[in-house]
PDB file of C-alpha atoms in Angstrom:
ATOM      1  CA  UNK A   1       0.000   0.000   0.000  1.00 41.00           C
ATOM      2  CA  UNK A   2       1.345   3.412  -0.902  1.00 45.00           C
ATOM      3  CA  UNK A   3       0.489   6.520   1.059  1.00 48.00           C
ATOM      4  CA  UNK A   4       0.574  10.047  -0.268  1.00 53.00           C
ATOM      5  CA  UNK A   5       4.006  11.484   0.423  1.00 56.00           C
ATOM      6  CA  UNK A   6       5.583   8.071   1.054  1.00 58.00           C
ATOM      7  CA  UNK A   7       8.844   7.988  -0.892  1.00 68.00           C
ATOM      8  CA  UNK A   8      10.164   4.695   0.484  1.00 76.00           C
ATOM      9  CA  UNK A   9      10.431   2.193  -2.345  1.00 89.00           C
ATOM     10  CA  UNK A  10      11.680  -0.725  -0.202  1.00 94.00           C
ATOM     11  CA  UNK A  11      10.332  -2.957   2.549  1.00 95.00           C
ATOM     12  CA  UNK A  12      11.533  -5.626   4.956  1.00 96.00           C
ATOM     13  CA  UNK A  13       9.885  -9.014   5.516  1.00 97.00           C
ATOM     14  CA  UNK A  14      10.229 -12.025   7.821  1.00 97.00           C
ATOM     15  CA  UNK A  15       9.521 -15.382   6.208  1.00 96.00           C
ATOM     16  CA  UNK A  16       9.624 -18.949   7.521  1.00 96.00           C
ATOM     17  CA  UNK A  17      10.869 -21.566   5.064  1.00 95.00           C
ATOM     18  CA  UNK A  18      10.663 -25.119   6.412  1.00 95.00           C
ATOM     19  CA  UNK A  19      12.227 -24.773   9.899  1.00 93.00           C
ATOM     20  CA  UNK A  20      14.327 -21.651   9.298  1.00 96.00           C
ATOM     21  CA  UNK A  21      13.463 -17.950   9.305  1.00 97.00           C
ATOM     22  CA  UNK A  22      14.781 -15.396   6.811  1.00 98.00           C
ATOM     23  CA  UNK A  23      14.719 -11.612   6.573  1.00 98.00           C
ATOM     24  CA  UNK A  24      14.097 -10.264   3.066  1.00 97.00           C
ATOM     25  CA  UNK A  25      14.789  -6.721   1.879  1.00 97.00           C
ATOM     26  CA  UNK A  26      12.863  -6.088  -1.332  1.00 96.00           C
ATOM     27  CA  UNK A  27      12.035  -3.191  -3.595  1.00 93.00           C
ATOM     28  CA  UNK A  28       8.563  -1.992  -4.576  1.00 89.00           C
ATOM     29  CA  UNK A  29       8.348  -4.476  -7.459  1.00 92.00           C
ATOM     30  CA  UNK A  30       9.761  -7.384  -5.454  1.00 93.00           C
ATOM     31  CA  UNK A  31      13.335  -6.939  -6.653  1.00 96.00           C
ATOM     32  CA  UNK A  32      16.012  -8.109  -4.251  1.00 96.00           C
ATOM     33  CA  UNK A  33      18.212  -5.643  -2.388  1.00 96.00           C
ATOM     34  CA  UNK A  34      21.591  -7.382  -2.061  1.00 96.00           C
ATOM     35  CA  UNK A  35      24.177  -6.281   0.502  1.00 96.00           C
ATOM     36  CA  UNK A  36      21.601  -4.484   2.653  1.00 96.00           C
ATOM     37  CA  UNK A  37      23.058  -3.879   6.122  1.00 97.00           C
ATOM     38  CA  UNK A  38      20.689  -5.350   8.719  1.00 97.00           C
ATOM     39  CA  UNK A  39      20.592  -4.672  12.454  1.00 96.00           C
ATOM     40  CA  UNK A  40      18.680  -7.392  14.292  1.00 96.00           C
ATOM     41  CA  UNK A  41      17.469  -7.674  17.864  1.00 93.00           C
ATOM     42  CA  UNK A  42      15.859 -10.801  19.302  1.00 88.00           C
ATOM     43  CA  UNK A  43      13.593 -11.189  22.328  1.00 85.00           C
ATOM     44  CA  UNK A  44      14.186 -14.475  24.120  1.00 77.00           C
ATOM     45  CA  UNK A  45      11.303 -16.102  26.006  1.00 62.00           C
ATOM     46  CA  UNK A  46      13.557 -17.343  28.807  1.00 64.00           C
ATOM     47  CA  UNK A  47      15.525 -14.138  29.338  1.00 59.00           C
ATOM     48  CA  UNK A  48      12.995 -11.429  28.440  1.00 56.00           C
ATOM     49  CA  UNK A  49      14.336  -9.020  31.075  1.00 59.00           C
ATOM     50  CA  UNK A  50      17.999  -9.535  30.154  1.00 60.00           C
ATOM     51  CA  UNK A  51      19.940  -6.997  28.110  1.00 56.00           C
ATOM     52  CA  UNK A  52      19.619  -7.502  24.385  1.00 67.00           C
ATOM     53  CA  UNK A  53      22.368  -7.601  21.805  1.00 70.00           C
ATOM     54  CA  UNK A  54      22.202  -6.283  18.294  1.00 83.00           C
ATOM     55  CA  UNK A  55      23.404  -8.594  15.543  1.00 92.00           C
ATOM     56  CA  UNK A  56      24.583  -7.272  12.179  1.00 96.00           C
ATOM     57  CA  UNK A  57      24.029  -9.187   8.919  1.00 96.00           C
ATOM     58  CA  UNK A  58      24.144  -8.519   5.175  1.00 97.00           C
ATOM     59  CA  UNK A  59      21.564  -9.736   2.697  1.00 97.00           C
ATOM     60  CA  UNK A  60      22.742 -12.066  -0.075  1.00 97.00           C
ATOM     61  CA  UNK A  61      22.209 -11.668  -3.841  1.00 97.00           C
ATOM     62  CA  UNK A  62      18.518 -12.566  -3.351  1.00 97.00           C
ATOM     63  CA  UNK A  63      18.039  -9.846  -0.728  1.00 97.00           C
ATOM     64  CA  UNK A  64      17.732 -12.343   2.140  1.00 97.00           C
ATOM     65  CA  UNK A  65      19.583 -13.197   5.328  1.00 98.00           C
ATOM     66  CA  UNK A  66      19.181 -16.531   7.130  1.00 97.00           C
ATOM     67  CA  UNK A  67      18.249 -16.301  10.808  1.00 96.00           C
ATOM     68  CA  UNK A  68      17.872 -20.026  11.514  1.00 95.00           C
ATOM     69  CA  UNK A  69      15.115 -21.818  13.489  1.00 93.00           C
ATOM     70  CA  UNK A  70      14.724 -19.098  16.203  1.00 90.00           C
ATOM     71  CA  UNK A  71      13.856 -21.554  18.974  1.00 87.00           C
ATOM     72  CA  UNK A  72      12.729 -19.845  22.215  1.00 83.00           C
ATOM     73  CA  UNK A  73      12.603 -16.459  20.468  1.00 86.00           C
ATOM     74  CA  UNK A  74       9.542 -14.339  21.215  1.00 87.00           C
ATOM     75  CA  UNK A  75      10.084 -11.514  18.711  1.00 90.00           C
ATOM     76  CA  UNK A  76      12.464 -10.193  16.067  1.00 93.00           C
ATOM     77  CA  UNK A  77      13.201  -6.544  15.299  1.00 95.00           C
ATOM     78  CA  UNK A  78      15.111  -5.670  12.137  1.00 96.00           C
ATOM     79  CA  UNK A  79      16.158  -2.505  10.376  1.00 95.00           C
ATOM     80  CA  UNK A  80      18.014  -1.636   7.181  1.00 94.00           C
ATOM     81  CA  UNK A  81      18.932   1.985   7.744  1.00 89.00           C
ATOM     82  CA  UNK A  82      20.321   2.694   4.273  1.00 89.00           C
ATOM     83  CA  UNK A  83      16.858   1.781   2.915  1.00 91.00           C
ATOM     84  CA  UNK A  84      15.047   3.582   5.764  1.00 91.00           C
ATOM     85  CA  UNK A  85      12.993   0.514   6.703  1.00 94.00           C
ATOM     86  CA  UNK A  86      12.338  -1.504   9.832  1.00 95.00           C
ATOM     87  CA  UNK A  87      10.034  -4.226  11.070  1.00 96.00           C
ATOM     88  CA  UNK A  88       9.035  -6.112  14.212  1.00 95.00           C
ATOM     89  CA  UNK A  89       7.476  -9.555  14.272  1.00 95.00           C
ATOM     90  CA  UNK A  90       6.059 -11.807  16.990  1.00 93.00           C
ATOM     91  CA  UNK A  91       7.251 -15.399  16.602  1.00 90.00           C
ATOM     92  CA  UNK A  92       4.592 -18.065  17.195  1.00 77.00           C
ATOM     93  CA  UNK A  93       6.310 -20.643  19.384  1.00 59.00           C
ATOM     94  CA  UNK A  94       3.197 -22.643  20.328  1.00 54.00           C
ATOM     95  CA  UNK A  95       3.388 -24.961  17.320  1.00 52.00           C
TER      96      UNK A  95
END
């Protein structure tokens, strides 16, 4: 969805493929954004009140970065500052 005055042509997505999670950085038409610098923060169910660390990753040629299975993770926050985008997702761990 585009809003009047919105000039951001990129977005960030979390996707689960089989047992692993991936972050995708894509353009307006679905084109990949390779080498996007990602800052990631994870909320752990067991240590929710502990200090959090930021992890840095780069997207590959397909605009994605593998996060792995994310066991015991409650949420993921990600940002790609050079594309001016960020996202936060709740991970469903009840399955």
